[in-house]
Short mmCIF file of C-alpha atoms in Angstrom, two decimals:
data_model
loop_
_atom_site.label_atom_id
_atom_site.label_comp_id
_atom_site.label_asym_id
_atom_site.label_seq_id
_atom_site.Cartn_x
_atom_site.Cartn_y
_atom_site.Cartn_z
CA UNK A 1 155.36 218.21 79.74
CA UNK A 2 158.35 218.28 76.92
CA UNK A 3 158.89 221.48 75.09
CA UNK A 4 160.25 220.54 71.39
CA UNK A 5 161.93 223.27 69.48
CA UNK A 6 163.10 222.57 65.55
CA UNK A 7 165.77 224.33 63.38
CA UNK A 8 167.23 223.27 60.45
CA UNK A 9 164.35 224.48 57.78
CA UNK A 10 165.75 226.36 54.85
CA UNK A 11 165.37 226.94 51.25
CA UNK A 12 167.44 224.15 49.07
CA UNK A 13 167.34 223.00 45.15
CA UNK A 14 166.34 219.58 44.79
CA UNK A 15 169.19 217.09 44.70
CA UNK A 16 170.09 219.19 48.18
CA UNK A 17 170.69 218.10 51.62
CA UNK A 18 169.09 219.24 54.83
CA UNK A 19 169.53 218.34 58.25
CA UNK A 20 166.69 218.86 60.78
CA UNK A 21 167.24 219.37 64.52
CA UNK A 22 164.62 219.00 67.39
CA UNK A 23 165.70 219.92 70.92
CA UNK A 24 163.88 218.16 73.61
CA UNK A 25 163.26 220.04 77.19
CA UNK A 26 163.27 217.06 79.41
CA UNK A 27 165.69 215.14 81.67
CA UNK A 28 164.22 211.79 80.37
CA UNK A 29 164.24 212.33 76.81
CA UNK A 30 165.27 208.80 76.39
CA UNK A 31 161.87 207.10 77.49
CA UNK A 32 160.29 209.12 74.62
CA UNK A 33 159.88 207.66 70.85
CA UNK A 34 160.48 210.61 68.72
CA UNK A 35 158.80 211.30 65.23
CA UNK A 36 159.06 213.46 62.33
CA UNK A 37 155.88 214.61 60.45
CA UNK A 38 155.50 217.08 57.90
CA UNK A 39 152.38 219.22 56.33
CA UNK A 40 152.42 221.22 53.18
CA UNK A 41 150.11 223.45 51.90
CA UNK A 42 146.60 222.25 51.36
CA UNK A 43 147.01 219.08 52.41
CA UNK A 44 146.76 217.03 55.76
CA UNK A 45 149.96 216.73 58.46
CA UNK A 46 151.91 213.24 57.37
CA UNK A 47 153.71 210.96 59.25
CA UNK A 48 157.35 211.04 57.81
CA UNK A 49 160.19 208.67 60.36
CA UNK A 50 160.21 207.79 63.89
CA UNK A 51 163.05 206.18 66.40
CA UNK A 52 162.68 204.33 69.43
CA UNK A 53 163.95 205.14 72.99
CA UNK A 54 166.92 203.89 72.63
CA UNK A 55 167.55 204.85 69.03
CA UNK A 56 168.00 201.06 67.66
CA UNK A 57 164.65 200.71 65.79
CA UNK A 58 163.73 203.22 62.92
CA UNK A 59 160.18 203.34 60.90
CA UNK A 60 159.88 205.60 57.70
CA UNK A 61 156.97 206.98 55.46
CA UNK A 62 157.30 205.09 51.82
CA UNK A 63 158.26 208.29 49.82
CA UNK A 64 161.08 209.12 52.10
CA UNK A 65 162.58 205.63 52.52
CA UNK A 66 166.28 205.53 51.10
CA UNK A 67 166.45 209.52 51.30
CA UNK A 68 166.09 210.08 55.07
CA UNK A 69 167.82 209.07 57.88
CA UNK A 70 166.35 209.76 61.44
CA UNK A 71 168.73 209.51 64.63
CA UNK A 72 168.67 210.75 68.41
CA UNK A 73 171.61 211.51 70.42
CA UNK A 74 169.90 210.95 74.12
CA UNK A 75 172.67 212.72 75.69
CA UNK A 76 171.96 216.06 74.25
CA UNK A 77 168.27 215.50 74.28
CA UNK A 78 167.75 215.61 70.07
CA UNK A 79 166.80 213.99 67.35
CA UNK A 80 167.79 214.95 63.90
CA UNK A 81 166.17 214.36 60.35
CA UNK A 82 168.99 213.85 57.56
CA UNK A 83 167.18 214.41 54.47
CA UNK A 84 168.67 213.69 51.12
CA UNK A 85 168.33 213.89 47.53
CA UNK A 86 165.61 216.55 48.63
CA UNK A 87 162.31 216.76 45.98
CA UNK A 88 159.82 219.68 45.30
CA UNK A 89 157.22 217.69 46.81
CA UNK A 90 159.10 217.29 50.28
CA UNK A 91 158.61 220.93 50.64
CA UNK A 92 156.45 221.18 53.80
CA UNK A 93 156.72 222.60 57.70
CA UNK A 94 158.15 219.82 59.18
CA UNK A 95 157.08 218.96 62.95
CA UNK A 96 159.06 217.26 65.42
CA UNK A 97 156.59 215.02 67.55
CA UNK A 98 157.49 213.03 71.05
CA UNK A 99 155.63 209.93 72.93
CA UNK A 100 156.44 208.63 76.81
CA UNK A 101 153.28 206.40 76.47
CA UNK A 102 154.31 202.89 74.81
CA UNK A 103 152.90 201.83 71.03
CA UNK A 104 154.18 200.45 68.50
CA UNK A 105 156.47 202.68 66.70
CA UNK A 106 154.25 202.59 63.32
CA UNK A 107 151.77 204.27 65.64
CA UNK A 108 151.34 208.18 64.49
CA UNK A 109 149.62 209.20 68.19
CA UNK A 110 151.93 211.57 69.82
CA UNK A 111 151.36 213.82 72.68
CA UNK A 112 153.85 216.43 72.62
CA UNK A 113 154.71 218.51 68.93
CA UNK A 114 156.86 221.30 68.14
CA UNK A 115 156.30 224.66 66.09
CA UNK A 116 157.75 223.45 63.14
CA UNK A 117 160.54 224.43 61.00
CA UNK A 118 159.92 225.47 57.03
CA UNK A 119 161.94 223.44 54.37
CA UNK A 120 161.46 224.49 50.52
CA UNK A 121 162.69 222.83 47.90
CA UNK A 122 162.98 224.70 44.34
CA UNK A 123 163.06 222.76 41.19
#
């Protein structure tokens, strides 16, 4: 069982920067792939970046490519979301998702999520 907790979330004009943090409870975080995902209002939870194990293969949704950088550091258990040149429409809770069991790292099956952390962009 891995217990992920986010922070980062905040309330940012578009053109802003954000970076999200998820904190992994586990001694092996680095046989998990880690994801980002997001949901906003209305509308269904979205697949948004992931990074393998080790950190040297990364995977991103279309409308974030170019704006958002995801990285782990294994050795304080977290992976972080940079997220740039920040839209209205990113606005969404954005969930922090983990995997032990081995896909490919398109794959949008996790088993473990956080709470979720708010991020609101204003126009």
């Amino acid at each position: 069982q891995v217990q992920l907790v986010e922070s980062g979330g905040g309330l940012v004009q578009a053109g802003g920067s954000l970076r999200l943090s998820c904190a992994a409870s586990t001694r092996t975080f680095s046989t998990y792939t880690m994801g980002w995902f997001r949901q906003a209002p209305g509308k269904e939870r979205e697949f948004v970046a992931a990074i393998s194990r080790s950190g040297g293969n990364t995977y991103y949704a279309d409308p974030v490519k170019g704006r958002f950088t995801i990285s782990r550091d294994n050795a304080k258990n977290t992976v972080y979301l940079q997220m740039n040149s920040l839209k209205p429409e990113d606005t969404a809770v954005y969930y922090c998702a983990a995997r032990n069991t081995i896909r490919g790292l398109t794959s949008t099956r996790y088993d473990y999520w956080g709470q979720g952390t708010q991020v609101t962009v204003s126009s």
